[in-house]
Amino acid sequence: SGLITPSLDEMVHVAREMQRQDFHLPLMIGGATTSKAHTAVKIEPQYKNDAVVYVADASRAVGVATSLLSAELKTDFVKARQQEYEEVRIRHANRKPRGERMSYPDAVGHGFTSDWEGYKPPVPKQPGITVLRDYPLEVLIPYIDWTPFFISWSLAGKYPAILSDEVVGEAARALWNDAEVMLERIIREKRLRAHGVIGLWPAARRGADDTVVFANDDRTDVVATLHHLRQQSDKVSGKPNYSLADFIAPEGSQARDYLGGFAVTAGDGCDEFANEFAARGDDYNAILVKALADRLAEAFAEHLHERVRREFWGYAPDEKLDNDALIKEKYEGIRPAPGYPACPDHTEKSTLFRLLDATAATGISLTEHFAMYPTAAVAGWYLSHPHSTYFNVGKLEEDQVLDYARRKGWDRRTAERWLSPNLGYEPE
């Protein structure tokens, strides 16, 4: 999540720079979440000196490159792609929105409401910052969600059923066996190290879509302000137009609420271990190490959230959920992460990292585009309200984007850049 949306925007920037610097080389676009439509609408118009070609799958790159390098094939190939992309742009321009959207004030008025005067938020058992260094990896293994692991190797199917699948079962079992051997080695040789940090603070909703975090229970010293986004779709279902701010008790109410944050990694040592395999030409095991580090980081996030609910915050001390129930999010409360659908603005990660002092605590750093390094890392917020739920902010209208820019202290262009994947209109 820390790479996907910023990288899409960066592709547009690179194409624009190639034009400005007068490049005369073909530009091939590919990778997760890229598409023919994104290439045609956003990237190709920025670069006219040579071909811009979307490659749907890495296996097709050789054929595309062959056509681009061939004096006989290139002209017709490029002309066909340009005509194809022009048709895509016309369809995109004529496409009607999937659903109506309401004004931002109307969306605020249709937000989730709670009986705050009758609600007593749970008080954290262990408020403030808790740092967890060199967390035992063997504790995390039972919390691994293996389905995404197989998907990352292009093996479709849910775990554990995939192991007996008629089509991919044999390959899945072989991969699974290799993963178990590698996990055992990682733990035995201590090749990966896991670190985490959590914070639990007094908090209150301020205005329609901000949350203020206080230094202590005096609630006089505001140490951070979180900025949230709200759904603007006009829902036929009648469901609320959610914002994360809806799940925090507002200032002035009787309820004295709290907010949590976390950052975890299982990637300390990952690059060094993977590079040992890569140096020997063993790309398979290099990738396997990285895939397992990712799974361990997600497992750490799941395990730590469970401990927060049962111990550190302690609002669900008797919770007993198996891993399948945890994966299906049967627990009370949520842990939304910046970059995910409920809070798509990656820049909010900087506030989270400052509150947690996450880099000092865990070694995780943020890049200029707010990706986390080591990449086997997860960070987000904890909300405890029993009716808090995950949701997708979806497309945003200009009125909310301008209000968000005002609250963030941004100009319009900066807001539109960071919210680009969620814009429900074409910026000027």
Short mmCIF file of C-alpha atoms in Angstrom, two decimals:
data_model
loop_
_atom_site.label_atom_id
_atom_site.label_comp_id
_atom_site.label_asym_id
_atom_site.label_seq_id
_atom_site.Cartn_x
_atom_site.Cartn_y
_atom_site.Cartn_z
CA SER A 1 0.00 0.00 0.00
CA GLY A 2 2.95 2.28 0.56
CA LEU A 3 4.10 1.85 -3.02
CA ILE A 4 1.07 1.40 -5.26
CA THR A 5 -0.67 4.76 -5.49
CA PRO A 6 2.43 6.99 -5.28
CA SER A 7 4.14 4.93 -7.99
CA LEU A 8 1.21 5.38 -10.39
CA ASP A 9 1.52 9.14 -10.04
CA GLU A 10 5.31 8.94 -10.32
CA MET A 11 4.96 7.18 -13.69
CA VAL A 12 3.09 10.21 -15.02
CA HIS A 13 5.84 12.48 -13.65
CA VAL A 14 8.59 10.37 -15.28
CA ALA A 15 6.82 10.47 -18.66
CA ARG A 16 6.48 14.25 -18.37
CA GLU A 17 10.17 14.57 -17.49
CA MET A 18 11.18 12.36 -20.43
CA GLN A 19 9.33 14.75 -22.75
CA ARG A 20 10.82 17.85 -21.08
CA GLN A 21 14.34 16.44 -21.35
CA ASP A 22 13.75 15.42 -24.98
CA PHE A 23 14.15 11.65 -24.60
CA HIS A 24 13.72 9.55 -27.75
CA LEU A 25 13.23 6.09 -26.28
CA PRO A 26 10.17 3.84 -26.00
CA LEU A 27 8.50 3.77 -22.58
CA MET A 28 7.01 0.49 -21.38
CA ILE A 29 4.51 0.51 -18.51
CA GLY A 30 3.68 -2.52 -16.35
CA GLY A 31 3.33 -3.89 -12.86
CA ALA A 32 0.63 -4.42 -10.27
CA THR A 33 -2.35 -2.00 -10.46
CA THR A 34 -1.19 -0.44 -13.75
CA SER A 35 -3.66 -0.76 -16.61
CA LYS A 36 -4.23 0.05 -20.24
CA ALA A 37 -6.68 2.77 -19.17
CA HIS A 38 -4.18 4.41 -16.77
CA THR A 39 -1.49 4.28 -19.46
CA ALA A 40 -3.78 5.72 -22.15
CA VAL A 41 -5.43 8.44 -20.05
CA LYS A 42 -2.65 9.52 -17.69
CA ILE A 43 0.76 8.58 -19.11
CA GLU A 44 0.78 8.48 -22.92
CA PRO A 45 -0.44 12.10 -23.38
CA GLN A 46 2.63 13.28 -21.43
CA TYR A 47 5.23 11.75 -23.77
CA LYS A 48 5.08 12.18 -27.54
CA ASN A 49 8.69 11.68 -28.64
CA ASP A 50 8.37 7.90 -28.86
CA ALA A 51 6.07 5.00 -28.08
CA VAL A 52 4.31 4.49 -24.76
CA VAL A 53 3.19 0.86 -24.43
CA TYR A 54 1.27 -0.88 -21.67
CA VAL A 55 2.51 -4.45 -21.09
CA ALA A 56 -0.11 -6.48 -19.27
CA ASP A 57 2.23 -9.23 -18.10
CA ALA A 58 6.00 -9.60 -17.78
CA SER A 59 5.91 -12.64 -20.05
CA ARG A 60 4.77 -10.38 -22.91
CA ALA A 61 7.60 -7.87 -22.48
CA VAL A 62 9.93 -9.73 -24.85
CA GLY A 63 7.41 -9.63 -27.69
CA VAL A 64 6.71 -5.94 -27.16
CA ALA A 65 10.41 -5.12 -26.98
CA THR A 66 11.03 -7.09 -30.17
CA SER A 67 8.42 -5.04 -32.01
CA LEU A 68 9.84 -1.77 -30.67
CA LEU A 69 13.39 -2.68 -31.69
CA SER A 70 12.46 -3.86 -35.16
CA ALA A 71 12.80 -1.34 -38.01
CA GLU A 72 10.16 -3.29 -39.95
CA LEU A 73 7.63 -3.80 -37.12
CA LYS A 74 7.88 -0.67 -34.97
CA THR A 75 5.94 1.84 -37.09
CA ASP A 76 2.82 -0.29 -37.49
CA PHE A 77 3.02 -1.55 -33.92
CA VAL A 78 3.23 1.96 -32.45
CA LYS A 79 0.49 3.29 -34.72
CA ALA A 80 -1.84 0.49 -33.63
CA ARG A 81 -1.13 1.20 -29.94
CA GLN A 82 -1.74 4.94 -30.41
CA GLN A 83 -5.07 4.30 -32.11
CA GLU A 84 -6.03 1.81 -29.39
CA TYR A 85 -5.20 4.29 -26.60
CA GLU A 86 -7.11 7.10 -28.31
CA GLU A 87 -10.19 4.86 -28.33
CA VAL A 88 -9.64 4.13 -24.62
CA ARG A 89 -9.44 7.88 -23.89
CA ILE A 90 -12.68 8.53 -25.78
CA ARG A 91 -14.46 5.77 -23.87
CA HIS A 92 -13.08 7.12 -20.61
CA ALA A 93 -14.23 10.66 -21.39
CA ASN A 94 -17.73 9.44 -22.27
CA ARG A 95 -18.05 7.12 -19.31
CA LYS A 96 -20.75 8.00 -16.82
CA PRO A 97 -20.02 7.81 -13.08
CA ARG A 98 -20.98 4.50 -11.48
CA GLY A 99 -23.16 6.28 -8.97
CA GLU A 100 -24.26 9.71 -7.93
CA ARG A 101 -22.21 11.57 -5.34
CA MET A 102 -23.48 14.05 -2.81
CA SER A 103 -21.95 17.33 -1.73
CA TYR A 104 -19.42 17.22 1.08
CA PRO A 105 -21.73 19.00 3.59
CA ASP A 106 -24.51 16.53 2.77
CA ALA A 107 -22.10 13.62 3.19
CA VAL A 108 -21.07 14.96 6.61
CA GLY A 109 -24.75 15.22 7.54
CA HIS A 110 -25.24 11.63 6.46
CA GLY A 111 -22.30 10.29 8.46
CA PHE A 112 -22.36 7.58 11.10
CA THR A 113 -23.81 8.77 14.42
CA SER A 114 -23.46 7.29 17.88
CA ASP A 115 -25.07 7.94 21.27
CA TRP A 116 -21.95 9.56 22.65
CA GLU A 117 -23.68 10.73 25.82
CA GLY A 118 -24.58 7.14 26.66
CA TYR A 119 -21.28 5.60 25.53
CA LYS A 120 -18.31 5.03 27.82
CA PRO A 121 -15.10 4.54 25.81
CA PRO A 122 -12.70 1.93 27.16
CA VAL A 123 -9.67 3.35 28.99
CA PRO A 124 -6.30 1.84 27.99
CA LYS A 125 -4.70 -0.41 30.60
CA GLN A 126 -1.24 0.60 29.36
CA PRO A 127 -1.41 4.11 27.83
CA GLY A 128 1.47 5.81 26.06
CA ILE A 129 4.21 4.14 24.03
CA THR A 130 5.20 0.46 24.26
CA VAL A 131 8.24 -0.75 22.29
CA LEU A 132 8.68 -4.44 21.44
CA ARG A 133 12.16 -5.32 20.12
CA ASP A 134 13.27 -8.72 18.79
CA TYR A 135 9.78 -10.16 19.08
CA PRO A 136 9.86 -13.98 18.88
CA LEU A 137 9.01 -15.06 15.33
CA GLU A 138 7.73 -18.46 16.44
CA VAL A 139 4.87 -16.67 18.22
CA LEU A 140 3.82 -15.05 14.92
CA ILE A 141 3.68 -18.18 12.74
CA PRO A 142 0.18 -19.28 13.88
CA TYR A 143 -1.13 -15.84 12.82
CA ILE A 144 0.09 -16.03 9.22
CA ASP A 145 -2.55 -15.64 6.51
CA TRP A 146 -1.18 -17.97 3.85
CA THR A 147 -3.65 -17.18 1.06
CA PRO A 148 -1.86 -13.96 -0.05
CA PHE A 149 1.43 -15.88 0.03
CA PHE A 150 0.21 -18.25 -2.67
CA ILE A 151 -1.36 -15.39 -4.65
CA SER A 152 2.05 -13.64 -4.71
CA TRP A 153 3.33 -16.71 -6.59
CA SER A 154 0.36 -16.58 -9.00
CA LEU A 155 -1.26 -19.63 -7.42
CA ALA A 156 -4.97 -18.89 -7.11
CA GLY A 157 -6.94 -20.45 -4.28
CA LYS A 158 -7.57 -20.15 -0.56
CA TYR A 159 -5.39 -21.82 2.02
CA PRO A 160 -5.60 -24.65 3.05
CA ALA A 161 -7.88 -25.85 0.24
CA ILE A 162 -5.28 -24.80 -2.35
CA LEU A 163 -2.98 -27.60 -1.16
CA SER A 164 -5.42 -30.20 -2.51
CA ASP A 165 -6.56 -28.23 -5.57
CA GLU A 166 -6.74 -30.38 -8.72
CA VAL A 167 -5.01 -27.76 -10.88
CA VAL A 168 -2.44 -26.00 -8.67
CA GLY A 169 -2.33 -28.32 -5.65
CA GLU A 170 0.95 -30.00 -6.56
CA ALA A 171 2.75 -26.69 -7.11
CA ALA A 172 1.17 -25.23 -3.97
CA ARG A 173 2.31 -28.16 -1.84
CA ALA A 174 5.87 -27.92 -3.18
CA LEU A 175 5.94 -24.19 -2.42
CA TRP A 176 4.41 -24.76 1.00
CA ASN A 177 7.07 -27.35 1.87
CA ASP A 178 9.85 -24.99 0.78
CA ALA A 179 8.28 -22.18 2.84
CA GLU A 180 8.18 -24.34 5.97
CA VAL A 181 11.83 -25.34 5.54
CA MET A 182 12.83 -21.69 5.03
CA LEU A 183 10.80 -20.53 8.05
CA GLU A 184 12.50 -23.12 10.21
CA ARG A 185 15.90 -21.90 9.02
CA ILE A 186 14.98 -18.23 9.53
CA ILE A 187 14.06 -18.93 13.14
CA ARG A 188 16.96 -21.32 13.86
CA GLU A 189 19.58 -18.96 12.44
CA LYS A 190 17.80 -15.76 13.60
CA ARG A 191 18.04 -14.34 10.07
CA LEU A 192 15.00 -12.06 10.43
CA ARG A 193 14.17 -9.87 13.42
CA ALA A 194 10.78 -8.42 14.28
CA HIS A 195 10.27 -5.07 16.02
CA GLY A 196 7.10 -3.22 16.91
CA VAL A 197 5.75 -0.16 18.69
CA ILE A 198 2.25 0.75 19.83
CA GLY A 199 0.82 3.97 21.24
CA LEU A 200 -2.46 4.65 23.02
CA TRP A 201 -3.50 8.26 23.56
CA PRO A 202 -6.47 10.38 24.63
CA ALA A 203 -8.24 11.70 21.50
CA ALA A 204 -11.36 13.53 20.34
CA ARG A 205 -13.09 14.33 17.10
CA ARG A 206 -12.75 17.98 16.13
CA GLY A 207 -15.07 19.39 13.50
CA ALA A 208 -16.45 17.09 10.82
CA ASP A 209 -13.42 15.01 9.86
CA ASP A 210 -10.41 15.68 12.08
CA THR A 211 -9.18 13.86 15.18
CA VAL A 212 -6.97 15.58 17.74
CA VAL A 213 -4.54 13.58 19.87
CA PHE A 214 -3.71 14.80 23.37
CA ALA A 215 -0.47 14.44 25.30
CA ASN A 216 -2.24 13.13 28.40
CA ASP A 217 -5.61 12.83 30.12
CA ASP A 218 -5.65 16.53 31.00
CA ARG A 219 -6.64 16.91 27.32
CA THR A 220 -5.24 20.42 27.06
CA ASP A 221 -2.07 19.83 25.00
CA VAL A 222 -2.81 18.73 21.41
CA VAL A 223 0.21 16.83 20.07
CA ALA A 224 -1.20 15.89 16.65
CA THR A 225 -4.18 16.34 14.36
CA LEU A 226 -5.27 13.53 12.06
CA HIS A 227 -7.12 14.42 8.88
CA HIS A 228 -9.73 12.00 7.56
CA LEU A 229 -11.71 11.64 4.33
CA ARG A 230 -15.40 10.88 3.99
CA GLN A 231 -17.40 8.81 1.52
CA GLN A 232 -19.38 10.99 -0.88
CA SER A 233 -21.34 8.31 -2.75
CA ASP A 234 -25.11 8.70 -2.64
CA LYS A 235 -25.90 5.27 -1.27
CA VAL A 236 -29.09 3.55 -2.36
CA SER A 237 -28.69 1.28 0.67
CA GLY A 238 -29.13 4.20 3.05
CA LYS A 239 -25.93 3.29 4.88
CA PRO A 240 -23.91 6.15 6.42
CA ASN A 241 -21.23 8.03 4.54
CA TYR A 242 -18.37 6.89 6.72
CA SER A 243 -15.28 8.74 7.89
CA LEU A 244 -12.83 7.42 10.48
CA ALA A 245 -13.63 10.55 12.48
CA ASP A 246 -17.14 9.17 13.04
CA PHE A 247 -15.77 6.50 15.39
CA ILE A 248 -14.11 8.94 17.81
CA ALA A 249 -16.16 10.80 20.45
CA PRO A 250 -16.43 14.52 19.63
CA GLU A 251 -15.02 17.32 21.74
CA GLY A 252 -17.58 18.59 24.20
CA SER A 253 -19.31 15.23 24.68
CA GLN A 254 -19.33 13.32 27.96
CA ALA A 255 -17.34 10.50 26.35
CA ARG A 256 -13.58 10.74 26.85
CA ASP A 257 -12.21 8.68 23.98
CA TYR A 258 -8.85 7.21 22.99
CA LEU A 259 -6.96 6.34 19.82
CA GLY A 260 -4.15 3.90 19.12
CA GLY A 261 -1.37 3.62 16.59
CA PHE A 262 1.19 0.96 15.66
CA ALA A 263 4.13 0.14 13.42
CA VAL A 264 5.67 -3.31 13.02
CA THR A 265 8.30 -4.94 10.85
CA ALA A 266 9.66 -8.44 10.35
CA GLY A 267 12.11 -7.25 7.72
CA ASP A 268 15.20 -6.50 9.81
CA GLY A 269 17.83 -8.66 8.09
CA CYS A 270 15.62 -9.55 5.12
CA ASP A 271 17.64 -7.82 2.40
CA GLU A 272 20.93 -9.26 3.66
CA PHE A 273 19.55 -12.81 3.74
CA ALA A 274 17.82 -12.51 0.35
CA ASN A 275 20.96 -11.03 -1.21
CA GLU A 276 22.99 -14.07 -0.16
CA PHE A 277 20.73 -16.22 -2.34
CA ALA A 278 20.67 -13.68 -5.18
CA ALA A 279 24.48 -13.54 -5.22
CA ARG A 280 24.48 -17.29 -5.92
CA GLY A 281 21.91 -16.90 -8.68
CA ASP A 282 19.18 -18.44 -6.50
CA ASP A 283 16.37 -16.01 -7.23
CA TYR A 284 13.72 -18.46 -6.05
CA ASN A 285 14.90 -18.52 -2.46
CA ALA A 286 15.67 -14.79 -2.51
CA ILE A 287 12.04 -14.12 -3.39
CA LEU A 288 10.84 -16.75 -0.91
CA VAL A 289 12.63 -14.97 1.95
CA LYS A 290 11.02 -11.65 1.05
CA ALA A 291 7.57 -13.21 0.68
CA LEU A 292 7.88 -14.84 4.11
CA ALA A 293 9.07 -11.59 5.69
CA ASP A 294 5.95 -9.90 4.32
CA ARG A 295 3.72 -12.62 5.77
CA LEU A 296 5.46 -12.40 9.16
CA ALA A 297 4.99 -8.62 9.24
CA GLU A 298 1.26 -8.99 8.55
CA ALA A 299 1.09 -11.75 11.17
CA PHE A 300 2.82 -9.44 13.67
CA ALA A 301 0.20 -6.75 12.98
CA GLU A 302 -2.58 -9.30 13.55
CA HIS A 303 -1.03 -10.72 16.72
CA LEU A 304 -0.24 -7.32 18.20
CA HIS A 305 -3.77 -6.04 17.53
CA GLU A 306 -5.07 -9.06 19.43
CA ARG A 307 -2.80 -8.22 22.35
CA VAL A 308 -3.95 -4.61 22.24
CA ARG A 309 -7.60 -5.65 22.46
CA ARG A 310 -6.96 -8.15 25.24
CA GLU A 311 -4.10 -6.55 27.22
CA PHE A 312 -2.74 -3.11 26.37
CA TRP A 313 -6.09 -1.43 25.74
CA GLY A 314 -7.91 -4.33 27.30
CA TYR A 315 -11.43 -3.73 26.04
CA ALA A 316 -11.85 -7.39 24.98
CA PRO A 317 -9.97 -9.34 27.66
CA ASP A 318 -11.96 -12.54 27.13
CA GLU A 319 -11.70 -12.59 23.33
CA LYS A 320 -10.95 -16.05 21.96
CA LEU A 321 -10.75 -16.11 18.15
CA ASP A 322 -8.97 -18.63 15.96
CA ASN A 323 -6.83 -17.47 13.04
CA ASP A 324 -9.63 -17.92 10.52
CA ALA A 325 -11.88 -15.60 12.57
CA LEU A 326 -9.06 -13.05 12.86
CA ILE A 327 -8.53 -13.09 9.08
CA LYS A 328 -12.28 -12.53 8.65
CA GLU A 329 -12.04 -9.55 11.06
CA LYS A 330 -14.53 -10.91 13.59
CA TYR A 331 -12.93 -8.87 16.37
CA GLU A 332 -14.21 -5.63 17.89
CA GLY A 333 -12.53 -2.45 16.63
CA ILE A 334 -10.43 -1.84 13.52
CA ARG A 335 -6.82 -1.08 12.52
CA PRO A 336 -6.99 1.01 9.31
CA ALA A 337 -3.67 1.87 7.68
CA PRO A 338 -2.72 5.00 5.71
CA GLY A 339 -2.79 4.05 2.03
CA TYR A 340 -5.68 1.63 2.45
CA PRO A 341 -9.28 2.35 1.33
CA ALA A 342 -10.52 3.97 4.55
CA CYS A 343 -7.59 6.43 4.74
CA PRO A 344 -5.96 6.60 1.30
CA ASP A 345 -3.71 9.62 1.98
CA HIS A 346 -0.21 8.24 2.52
CA THR A 347 1.08 11.50 3.98
CA GLU A 348 -0.85 10.84 7.20
CA LYS A 349 1.79 8.18 7.85
CA SER A 350 4.23 10.94 8.82
CA THR A 351 1.97 11.99 11.72
CA LEU A 352 1.69 8.37 12.85
CA PHE A 353 5.47 7.88 12.74
CA ARG A 354 6.07 11.11 14.67
CA LEU A 355 3.62 10.15 17.42
CA LEU A 356 5.18 6.70 17.77
CA ASP A 357 8.78 7.80 17.17
CA ALA A 358 8.54 4.71 14.97
CA THR A 359 11.93 4.91 13.27
CA ALA A 360 13.82 5.00 16.56
CA ALA A 361 11.62 2.26 18.02
CA THR A 362 11.56 -0.18 15.10
CA GLY A 363 14.09 0.91 12.47
CA ILE A 364 11.31 1.48 9.92
CA SER A 365 11.84 4.63 7.88
CA LEU A 366 9.64 6.46 5.39
CA THR A 367 10.73 7.30 1.86
CA GLU A 368 9.89 10.62 0.21
CA HIS A 369 6.74 8.96 -1.14
CA PHE A 370 5.84 7.55 2.30
CA ALA A 371 6.65 3.96 1.49
CA MET A 372 8.07 2.04 4.45
CA TYR A 373 11.54 0.52 4.57
CA PRO A 374 12.14 -2.33 5.34
CA THR A 375 9.26 -3.13 3.03
CA ALA A 376 8.09 -6.01 5.25
CA ALA A 377 6.30 -3.53 7.50
CA VAL A 378 2.77 -2.55 8.51
CA ALA A 379 1.59 0.63 10.25
CA GLY A 380 -1.80 2.04 11.11
CA TRP A 381 -4.32 3.18 13.69
CA TYR A 382 -6.37 1.40 16.34
CA LEU A 383 -10.03 2.34 16.86
CA SER A 384 -12.06 0.65 19.58
CA HIS A 385 -15.67 1.74 18.96
CA PRO A 386 -17.85 -1.39 18.75
CA HIS A 387 -19.51 -0.12 15.56
CA SER A 388 -16.29 0.93 13.83
CA THR A 389 -15.97 -0.75 10.47
CA TYR A 390 -13.68 -0.94 7.46
CA PHE A 391 -14.87 0.94 4.38
CA ASN A 392 -13.69 2.38 1.08
CA VAL A 393 -13.65 6.19 0.87
CA GLY A 394 -14.10 5.92 -2.90
CA LYS A 395 -14.27 8.90 -5.24
CA LEU A 396 -14.02 12.43 -3.85
CA GLU A 397 -15.59 15.59 -5.21
CA GLU A 398 -13.88 18.95 -5.56
CA ASP A 399 -15.58 20.48 -2.50
CA GLN A 400 -14.15 17.86 -0.14
CA VAL A 401 -10.71 18.00 -1.74
CA LEU A 402 -10.59 21.78 -1.24
CA ASP A 403 -11.73 21.42 2.38
CA TYR A 404 -9.12 18.71 2.95
CA ALA A 405 -6.42 20.93 1.46
CA ARG A 406 -7.44 23.73 3.85
CA ARG A 407 -7.28 21.42 6.85
CA LYS A 408 -3.90 20.01 5.79
CA GLY A 409 -2.44 23.43 5.01
CA TRP A 410 -1.92 22.45 1.37
CA ASP A 411 -2.63 24.19 -1.89
CA ARG A 412 -5.12 22.62 -4.27
CA ARG A 413 -2.51 21.07 -6.54
CA THR A 414 -0.77 19.26 -3.68
CA ALA A 415 -4.05 17.84 -2.42
CA GLU A 416 -5.04 16.65 -5.89
CA ARG A 417 -1.64 15.03 -6.36
CA TRP A 418 -1.79 12.96 -3.17
CA LEU A 419 -5.47 12.12 -3.62
CA SER A 420 -5.15 11.46 -7.34
CA PRO A 421 -6.44 7.84 -7.32
CA ASN A 422 -9.56 8.96 -5.43
CA LEU A 423 -10.51 12.04 -7.46
CA GLY A 424 -14.01 11.86 -8.90
CA TYR A 425 -13.22 14.65 -11.38
CA GLU A 426 -10.43 15.65 -13.74
CA PRO A 427 -8.21 18.30 -12.10
CA GLU A 428 -7.39 21.40 -14.11
#
